[in-house]
mmCIF file of C-alpha atoms in Angstrom:
data_model
loop_
_atom_site.group_PDB
_atom_site.id
_atom_site.type_symbol
_atom_site.label_atom_id
_atom_site.label_comp_id
_atom_site.label_asym_id
_atom_site.label_seq_id
_atom_site.Cartn_x
_atom_site.Cartn_y
_atom_site.Cartn_z
ATOM 1 C CA UNK A 22 -0.044 -0.084 0.140
ATOM 2 C CA UNK A 23 1.348 3.292 -1.124
ATOM 3 C CA UNK A 24 2.033 6.160 1.488
ATOM 4 C CA UNK A 25 -0.596 8.185 0.081
ATOM 5 C CA UNK A 26 -3.391 5.421 0.505
ATOM 6 C CA UNK A 27 -2.156 4.890 4.350
ATOM 7 C CA UNK A 28 -2.394 8.759 4.975
ATOM 8 C CA UNK A 29 -5.915 8.860 3.293
ATOM 9 C CA UNK A 30 -6.943 5.787 5.474
ATOM 10 C CA UNK A 31 -5.705 7.623 8.667
ATOM 11 C CA UNK A 32 -7.579 10.718 7.631
ATOM 12 C CA UNK A 33 -10.781 8.704 7.254
ATOM 13 C CA UNK A 34 -10.175 7.341 10.827
ATOM 14 C CA UNK A 35 -9.922 10.883 12.006
ATOM 15 C CA UNK A 36 -13.184 11.866 10.537
ATOM 16 C CA UNK A 37 -14.848 8.582 11.987
ATOM 17 C CA UNK A 38 -13.302 9.220 15.348
ATOM 18 C CA UNK A 39 -14.597 12.927 15.270
ATOM 19 C CA UNK A 40 -18.088 11.849 14.294
ATOM 20 C CA UNK A 41 -18.055 9.139 17.053
ATOM 21 C CA UNK A 42 -17.015 11.570 19.700
ATOM 22 C CA UNK A 43 -19.814 13.717 18.747
ATOM 23 C CA UNK A 44 -22.379 10.897 19.225
ATOM 24 C CA UNK A 45 -21.036 9.182 22.262
ATOM 25 C CA UNK A 46 -21.611 10.071 25.840
ATOM 26 C CA UNK A 47 -24.054 9.234 28.560
ATOM 27 C CA UNK A 48 -26.849 10.202 26.105
ATOM 28 C CA UNK A 49 -26.039 8.780 22.496
ATOM 29 C CA UNK A 50 -27.045 11.181 19.817
ATOM 30 C CA UNK A 51 -27.894 9.276 16.512
ATOM 31 C CA UNK A 52 -27.409 10.664 13.076
ATOM 32 C CA UNK A 53 -30.996 11.272 12.690
ATOM 33 C CA UNK A 54 -30.864 13.971 15.263
ATOM 34 C CA UNK A 55 -28.217 16.045 13.757
ATOM 35 C CA UNK A 56 -28.918 19.298 11.809
ATOM 36 C CA UNK A 57 -32.644 19.094 13.104
ATOM 37 C CA UNK A 58 -34.850 20.490 15.550
ATOM 38 C CA UNK A 59 -34.178 17.777 18.090
ATOM 39 C CA UNK A 60 -33.025 19.135 21.327
ATOM 40 C CA UNK A 61 -30.167 16.662 21.341
ATOM 41 C CA UNK A 62 -28.603 18.696 18.490
ATOM 42 C CA UNK A 63 -27.697 21.341 20.815
ATOM 43 C CA UNK A 64 -25.848 19.097 23.056
ATOM 44 C CA UNK A 65 -23.549 18.422 20.219
ATOM 45 C CA UNK A 66 -23.307 22.226 19.186
ATOM 46 C CA UNK A 67 -22.738 23.600 22.590
ATOM 47 C CA UNK A 68 -21.010 20.559 24.531
ATOM 48 C CA UNK A 69 -19.580 18.027 22.179
ATOM 49 C CA UNK A 70 -18.483 19.777 19.123
ATOM 50 C CA UNK A 71 -15.907 22.188 21.070
ATOM 51 C CA UNK A 72 -14.629 19.303 23.172
ATOM 52 C CA UNK A 73 -14.112 17.155 20.122
ATOM 53 C CA UNK A 74 -12.277 20.128 18.237
ATOM 54 C CA UNK A 75 -10.069 20.602 21.290
ATOM 55 C CA UNK A 76 -9.425 16.825 21.615
ATOM 56 C CA UNK A 77 -8.581 16.547 17.962
ATOM 57 C CA UNK A 78 -6.073 19.311 18.095
ATOM 58 C CA UNK A 79 -4.656 18.124 21.430
ATOM 59 C CA UNK A 80 -4.134 14.765 20.108
ATOM 60 C CA UNK A 81 -2.717 16.140 16.815
ATOM 61 C CA UNK A 82 0.024 18.285 18.656
ATOM 62 C CA UNK A 83 0.860 15.476 21.136
ATOM 63 C CA UNK A 84 1.291 12.858 18.601
ATOM 64 C CA UNK A 85 3.342 15.471 16.282
ATOM 65 C CA UNK A 86 5.417 16.726 19.226
ATOM 66 C CA UNK A 87 6.278 13.079 20.317
ATOM 67 C CA UNK A 88 7.566 12.180 16.825
ATOM 68 C CA UNK A 89 9.615 15.494 16.752
ATOM 69 C CA UNK A 90 11.203 14.789 20.071
ATOM 70 C CA UNK A 91 11.995 11.233 19.252
ATOM 71 C CA UNK A 92 13.596 12.521 16.177
ATOM 72 C CA UNK A 93 15.451 15.431 17.384
ATOM 73 C CA UNK A 94 16.708 13.714 20.478
ATOM 74 C CA UNK A 95 17.331 10.666 18.638
ATOM 75 C CA UNK A 96 15.658 8.678 21.351
ATOM 76 C CA UNK A 97 12.665 6.351 21.035
ATOM 77 C CA UNK A 98 11.432 7.028 24.565
ATOM 78 C CA UNK A 99 10.891 10.714 24.115
ATOM 79 C CA UNK A 100 7.579 12.233 24.770
ATOM 80 C CA UNK A 101 6.229 15.450 26.172
ATOM 81 C CA UNK A 102 4.856 13.888 29.345
ATOM 82 C CA UNK A 103 7.649 11.479 29.840
ATOM 83 C CA UNK A 104 10.467 13.913 29.702
ATOM 84 C CA UNK A 105 8.791 16.557 32.061
ATOM 85 C CA UNK A 106 7.767 19.138 29.421
ATOM 86 C CA UNK A 107 3.965 18.702 30.298
ATOM 87 C CA UNK A 108 4.741 18.732 33.857
ATOM 88 C CA UNK A 109 6.568 22.030 33.502
ATOM 89 C CA UNK A 110 3.644 23.656 31.529
ATOM 90 C CA UNK A 111 1.413 22.452 34.323
ATOM 91 C CA UNK A 112 3.751 24.181 36.838
ATOM 92 C CA UNK A 113 3.696 27.237 34.866
ATOM 93 C CA UNK A 114 -0.213 27.176 34.699
ATOM 94 C CA UNK A 115 -0.692 26.423 38.359
ATOM 95 C CA UNK A 116 1.765 29.146 39.342
ATOM 96 C CA UNK A 117 -0.263 31.641 37.324
ATOM 97 C CA UNK A 118 -3.575 30.511 38.841
ATOM 98 C CA UNK A 119 -2.161 30.746 42.509
ATOM 99 C CA UNK A 120 -0.813 33.915 41.766
ATOM 100 C CA UNK A 121 -4.392 35.251 40.801
ATOM 101 C CA UNK A 122 -4.339 34.904 37.058
ATOM 102 C CA UNK A 123 -7.522 32.664 37.399
ATOM 103 C CA UNK A 124 -8.462 32.583 33.587
ATOM 104 C CA UNK A 125 -7.603 33.801 30.193
ATOM 105 C CA UNK A 126 -4.459 34.328 28.393
ATOM 106 C CA UNK A 127 -2.226 34.619 31.287
ATOM 107 C CA UNK A 128 -2.443 31.054 32.391
ATOM 108 C CA UNK A 129 -1.865 29.930 28.695
ATOM 109 C CA UNK A 130 1.404 32.262 28.436
ATOM 110 C CA UNK A 131 2.893 30.930 31.634
ATOM 111 C CA UNK A 132 2.223 27.279 30.553
ATOM 112 C CA UNK A 133 3.754 27.996 26.985
ATOM 113 C CA UNK A 134 6.919 29.798 28.566
ATOM 114 C CA UNK A 135 7.252 26.938 31.201
ATOM 115 C CA UNK A 136 7.004 24.269 28.537
ATOM 116 C CA UNK A 137 9.471 25.851 26.199
ATOM 117 C CA UNK A 138 11.985 26.595 29.059
ATOM 118 C CA UNK A 139 11.670 22.826 29.968
ATOM 119 C CA UNK A 140 12.350 21.720 26.334
ATOM 120 C CA UNK A 141 15.297 23.901 26.043
ATOM 121 C CA UNK A 142 16.939 22.609 29.214
ATOM 122 C CA UNK A 143 16.171 19.084 28.092
ATOM 123 C CA UNK A 144 17.906 19.636 24.651
ATOM 124 C CA UNK A 145 20.795 21.155 26.336
ATOM 125 C CA UNK A 146 21.352 18.260 28.819
ATOM 126 C CA UNK A 147 20.915 15.394 26.411
ATOM 127 C CA UNK A 148 22.021 16.806 22.941
ATOM 128 C CA UNK A 149 25.437 15.175 22.731
ATOM 129 C CA UNK A 150 24.311 12.088 24.726
ATOM 130 C CA UNK A 151 23.568 8.834 22.505
ATOM 131 C CA UNK A 152 22.446 6.804 25.492
ATOM 132 C CA UNK A 153 18.953 6.044 26.500
ATOM 133 C CA UNK A 154 19.769 6.091 30.324
ATOM 134 C CA UNK A 155 21.051 9.531 30.269
ATOM 135 C CA UNK A 156 18.000 10.788 28.448
ATOM 136 C CA UNK A 157 15.426 9.029 30.760
ATOM 137 C CA UNK A 158 17.328 10.208 33.853
ATOM 138 C CA UNK A 159 17.399 13.918 32.709
ATOM 139 C CA UNK A 160 13.608 13.712 31.719
ATOM 140 C CA UNK A 161 12.904 11.926 35.198
ATOM 141 C CA UNK A 162 14.656 14.497 37.078
ATOM 142 C CA UNK A 163 12.945 17.221 35.125
ATOM 143 C CA UNK A 164 9.504 15.788 35.649
ATOM 144 C CA UNK A 165 10.143 15.182 39.403
ATOM 145 C CA UNK A 166 11.213 18.661 39.878
ATOM 146 C CA UNK A 167 8.478 20.264 38.041
ATOM 147 C CA UNK A 168 5.994 17.962 40.088
ATOM 148 C CA UNK A 169 7.661 18.731 43.362
ATOM 149 C CA UNK A 170 7.396 22.603 42.504
ATOM 150 C CA UNK A 171 3.695 22.232 41.761
ATOM 151 C CA UNK A 172 2.984 20.503 44.849
ATOM 152 C CA UNK A 173 4.804 23.129 46.699
ATOM 153 C CA UNK A 174 2.803 25.980 44.952
ATOM 154 C CA UNK A 175 -0.447 24.192 45.516
ATOM 155 C CA UNK A 176 0.449 23.705 49.368
ATOM 156 C CA UNK A 177 1.005 27.499 49.807
ATOM 157 C CA UNK A 178 -2.101 28.471 47.959
ATOM 158 C CA UNK A 179 -4.348 30.819 50.035
ATOM 159 C CA UNK A 180 -7.609 29.724 48.452
ATOM 160 C CA UNK A 181 -8.723 26.055 49.457
ATOM 161 C CA UNK A 182 -11.461 26.099 46.525
ATOM 162 C CA UNK A 183 -8.838 26.866 44.039
ATOM 163 C CA UNK A 184 -6.601 24.063 45.397
ATOM 164 C CA UNK A 185 -9.377 21.715 44.656
ATOM 165 C CA UNK A 186 -10.069 22.846 41.285
ATOM 166 C CA UNK A 187 -6.460 22.760 40.463
ATOM 167 C CA UNK A 188 -5.981 19.056 41.581
ATOM 168 C CA UNK A 189 -8.976 18.146 39.522
ATOM 169 C CA UNK A 190 -7.485 19.882 36.528
ATOM 170 C CA UNK A 191 -4.022 18.476 36.879
ATOM 171 C CA UNK A 192 -5.445 14.947 36.318
ATOM 172 C CA UNK A 193 -6.308 16.138 32.709
ATOM 173 C CA UNK A 194 -9.649 15.844 30.826
ATOM 174 C CA UNK A 195 -11.684 17.391 28.154
ATOM 175 C CA UNK A 196 -14.799 17.669 30.303
ATOM 176 C CA UNK A 197 -16.792 20.883 30.313
ATOM 177 C CA UNK A 198 -14.543 22.545 27.797
ATOM 178 C CA UNK A 199 -16.163 25.102 25.604
ATOM 179 C CA UNK A 200 -15.743 27.421 22.723
ATOM 180 C CA UNK A 201 -13.801 29.893 24.716
ATOM 181 C CA UNK A 202 -11.208 27.179 25.594
ATOM 182 C CA UNK A 203 -10.813 26.187 22.091
ATOM 183 C CA UNK A 204 -10.425 29.991 20.977
ATOM 184 C CA UNK A 205 -7.505 30.368 23.485
ATOM 185 C CA UNK A 206 -5.872 26.850 22.952
ATOM 186 C CA UNK A 207 -6.330 26.116 19.373
ATOM 187 C CA UNK A 208 -4.400 29.029 17.670
ATOM 188 C CA UNK A 209 -1.082 28.764 19.581
ATOM 189 C CA UNK A 210 -1.343 24.845 19.160
ATOM 190 C CA UNK A 211 -1.835 25.409 15.313
ATOM 191 C CA UNK A 212 1.259 27.673 15.066
ATOM 192 C CA UNK A 213 3.359 25.305 17.300
ATOM 193 C CA UNK A 214 2.507 22.464 15.029
ATOM 194 C CA UNK A 215 3.362 24.399 11.854
ATOM 195 C CA UNK A 216 6.913 25.281 13.491
ATOM 196 C CA UNK A 217 7.348 21.507 14.388
ATOM 197 C CA UNK A 218 6.319 20.349 10.903
ATOM 198 C CA UNK A 219 9.256 22.699 9.456
ATOM 199 C CA UNK A 220 11.840 20.409 11.226
ATOM 200 C CA UNK A 221 11.032 17.314 9.063
ATOM 201 C CA UNK A 222 14.072 17.799 6.552
ATOM 202 C CA UNK A 223 16.333 18.701 9.554
ATOM 203 C CA UNK A 224 15.233 15.532 11.565
ATOM 204 C CA UNK A 225 16.187 13.289 8.571
ATOM 205 C CA UNK A 226 19.713 14.849 8.560
ATOM 206 C CA UNK A 227 20.134 14.397 12.181
ATOM 207 C CA UNK A 228 19.269 10.834 12.137
ATOM 208 C CA UNK A 229 22.796 10.474 10.204
ATOM 209 C CA UNK A 230 24.573 12.336 13.122
ATOM 210 C CA UNK A 231 25.354 15.940 14.055
ATOM 211 C CA UNK A 232 28.374 16.274 11.793
ATOM 212 C CA UNK A 233 26.539 14.681 8.815
ATOM 213 C CA UNK A 234 23.630 17.152 9.364
ATOM 214 C CA UNK A 235 25.860 19.978 9.290
ATOM 215 C CA UNK A 236 27.697 18.765 6.137
ATOM 216 C CA UNK A 237 24.178 18.713 4.414
ATOM 217 C CA UNK A 238 23.521 22.330 5.344
ATOM 218 C CA UNK A 239 21.203 21.996 8.262
ATOM 219 C CA UNK A 240 21.189 24.867 10.613
ATOM 220 C CA UNK A 241 21.252 23.381 14.070
ATOM 221 C CA UNK A 242 20.540 26.394 15.948
ATOM 222 C CA UNK A 243 17.486 26.977 13.673
ATOM 223 C CA UNK A 244 16.173 23.594 14.243
ATOM 224 C CA UNK A 245 16.645 23.821 18.175
ATOM 225 C CA UNK A 246 14.724 27.003 18.229
ATOM 226 C CA UNK A 247 11.797 25.564 16.046
ATOM 227 C CA UNK A 248 11.680 22.391 18.309
ATOM 228 C CA UNK A 249 11.690 24.576 21.584
ATOM 229 C CA UNK A 250 9.187 27.207 20.225
ATOM 230 C CA UNK A 251 6.852 24.640 18.627
ATOM 231 C CA UNK A 252 6.931 22.324 21.543
ATOM 232 C CA UNK A 253 6.457 25.088 23.995
ATOM 233 C CA UNK A 254 3.458 26.517 22.029
ATOM 234 C CA UNK A 255 1.773 23.225 21.232
ATOM 235 C CA UNK A 256 2.271 21.371 24.501
ATOM 236 C CA UNK A 257 1.837 24.441 26.816
ATOM 237 C CA UNK A 258 -1.346 25.549 25.131
ATOM 238 C CA UNK A 259 -2.667 21.876 25.365
ATOM 239 C CA UNK A 260 -1.769 21.575 29.045
ATOM 240 C CA UNK A 261 -3.241 24.982 30.080
ATOM 241 C CA UNK A 262 -6.566 23.943 28.408
ATOM 242 C CA UNK A 263 -6.988 20.352 29.530
ATOM 243 C CA UNK A 264 -4.385 19.556 32.334
ATOM 244 C CA UNK A 265 -1.802 16.850 31.957
ATOM 245 C CA UNK A 266 -2.599 14.093 29.440
ATOM 246 C CA UNK A 267 0.483 12.054 28.775
ATOM 247 C CA UNK A 268 1.932 9.027 26.591
ATOM 248 C CA UNK A 269 0.169 9.974 23.340
ATOM 249 C CA UNK A 270 3.397 11.248 21.818
ATOM 250 C CA UNK A 271 5.117 8.027 22.987
ATOM 251 C CA UNK A 272 2.423 5.465 21.739
ATOM 252 C CA UNK A 273 1.575 6.899 18.443
ATOM 253 C CA UNK A 274 4.963 7.081 16.644
ATOM 254 C CA UNK A 275 5.931 3.679 17.758
ATOM 255 C CA UNK A 276 2.578 2.136 16.352
ATOM 256 C CA UNK A 277 2.841 4.068 12.938
ATOM 257 C CA UNK A 278 6.737 3.526 12.576
ATOM 258 C CA UNK A 279 6.350 -0.062 11.031
ATOM 259 C CA UNK A 280 3.707 1.399 8.481
ATOM 260 C CA UNK A 281 5.459 4.591 7.433
ATOM 261 C CA UNK A 282 9.180 3.823 8.070
ATOM 262 C CA UNK A 283 11.843 4.935 10.508
ATOM 263 C CA UNK A 284 12.672 8.212 8.874
ATOM 264 C CA UNK A 285 11.811 10.876 11.435
ATOM 265 C CA UNK A 286 10.433 13.363 8.760
ATOM 266 C CA UNK A 287 8.105 10.893 7.200
ATOM 267 C CA UNK A 288 6.658 10.021 10.461
ATOM 268 C CA UNK A 289 5.456 13.684 11.655
ATOM 269 C CA UNK A 290 2.180 14.008 9.598
ATOM 270 C CA UNK A 291 0.938 10.395 10.264
ATOM 271 C CA UNK A 292 1.841 10.904 14.032
ATOM 272 C CA UNK A 293 -0.475 14.001 14.066
ATOM 273 C CA UNK A 294 -3.192 12.180 12.470
ATOM 274 C CA UNK A 295 -2.775 9.084 14.536
ATOM 275 C CA UNK A 296 -2.595 11.141 17.939
ATOM 276 C CA UNK A 297 -5.903 12.891 16.880
ATOM 277 C CA UNK A 298 -7.503 9.266 16.446
ATOM 278 C CA UNK A 299 -6.112 7.989 19.779
ATOM 279 C CA UNK A 300 -7.293 11.184 21.773
ATOM 280 C CA UNK A 301 -10.744 11.248 20.224
ATOM 281 C CA UNK A 302 -11.405 7.440 20.827
ATOM 282 C CA UNK A 303 -10.026 7.666 24.213
ATOM 283 C CA UNK A 304 -12.189 10.635 25.152
ATOM 284 C CA UNK A 305 -15.375 8.767 23.722
ATOM 285 C CA UNK A 306 -14.616 5.604 25.716
ATOM 286 C CA UNK A 307 -14.099 7.446 29.008
ATOM 287 C CA UNK A 308 -17.532 9.190 28.653
ATOM 288 C CA UNK A 309 -19.121 5.617 28.060
ATOM 289 C CA UNK A 310 -17.533 4.188 31.236
ATOM 290 C CA UNK A 311 -20.303 3.071 33.755
ATOM 291 C CA UNK A 312 -21.156 5.369 36.611
ATOM 292 C CA UNK A 313 -22.552 9.033 37.034
ATOM 293 C CA UNK A 314 -19.226 10.699 36.297
ATOM 294 C CA UNK A 315 -16.419 10.251 33.834
ATOM 295 C CA UNK A 316 -13.067 8.540 34.243
ATOM 296 C CA UNK A 317 -10.336 11.325 33.851
ATOM 297 C CA UNK A 318 -8.641 11.364 30.423
ATOM 298 C CA UNK A 319 -5.218 11.847 31.911
ATOM 299 C CA UNK A 320 -5.646 8.838 34.223
ATOM 300 C CA UNK A 321 -6.904 6.527 31.578
ATOM 301 C CA UNK A 322 -4.056 7.434 29.083
ATOM 302 C CA UNK A 323 -1.470 6.876 32.065
ATOM 303 C CA UNK A 324 -2.885 3.426 32.750
ATOM 304 C CA UNK A 325 -2.331 2.608 29.031
ATOM 305 C CA UNK A 326 0.728 4.505 28.556
ATOM 306 C CA UNK A 327 2.850 3.499 31.518
ATOM 307 C CA UNK A 328 2.882 -0.279 30.546
ATOM 308 C CA UNK A 329 3.770 0.659 27.043
ATOM 309 C CA UNK A 330 6.710 2.808 28.318
ATOM 310 C CA UNK A 331 7.961 -0.032 30.532
ATOM 311 C CA UNK A 332 7.973 -2.436 27.621
ATOM 312 C CA UNK A 333 9.882 0.178 25.319
ATOM 313 C CA UNK A 334 12.311 0.639 28.062
ATOM 314 C CA UNK A 335 12.969 -3.077 28.513
ATOM 315 C CA UNK A 336 13.286 -3.745 24.854
ATOM 316 C CA UNK A 337 15.869 -0.917 24.575
ATOM 317 C CA UNK A 338 17.816 -2.416 27.481
ATOM 318 C CA UNK A 339 17.492 -5.895 25.896
ATOM 319 C CA UNK A 340 19.122 -4.659 22.636
ATOM 320 C CA UNK A 341 21.841 -2.879 24.451
ATOM 321 C CA UNK A 342 22.829 -5.960 26.256
ATOM 322 C CA UNK A 343 23.229 -7.842 22.919
#
């Protein structure tokens, strides 16, 4: 099957997942109620459509950023959540909330700046390291530090009601997200995704090594700036809107690599499409879970992603021992 056909199938899956996300919930809205006077159509327009748009955008940028980080850092275990970029974005957002910037662009700006700073620090620490262990350790330290600082900021928050809201938000969810959240989150996510897509050629060259990339005319400084800015915008805006939802960028590139090949640049668009499918399907499934409430999407993805990450880590160690 050609690459174009595979991309067309992935695009069709995105459309089907988007439609399924609009239909699924505690109350299923059939197609016969769409574009009609049925009151359930307003459930789609006002509640499920903005949630599905945000889920599609978030899944796409998380899948794309995971593929970019794996290519840029030349490490198969890279993911914004695993390496602490999402945790740093959450720290920025929580700090802004506790400082009194309860809503609006201030929280998004704080999350974006924190995510970009974490990405820049991670790139500086692991740029010349070819080993998985160094990368995992740096990411673990960064994530642990960001988590500890987030807990500290929450512990000194003067408003107990804000603390409860922040703790619920940190678990990651698309619940009750509306058009205002879409308007704040999607534009920086689109810009960030555009910057990340510009790195495709450079990532292909970097797979041959830093010296080979330079000899091919790749501007490594420009590439680093694109990765830092793109990841900061995309991941930071996503975390500010939905909380921390991890492992999408880890799972999707690994599932698609056997279909689209190991070349980093060729995996970017498929990872964006695959991430959108995974996020939309997962969000639909958590809404169908039994009970009055919903399983938090961040919790569900962690239950899926943690064993996947462990499997990849054990596999990489097994290959290193051979």
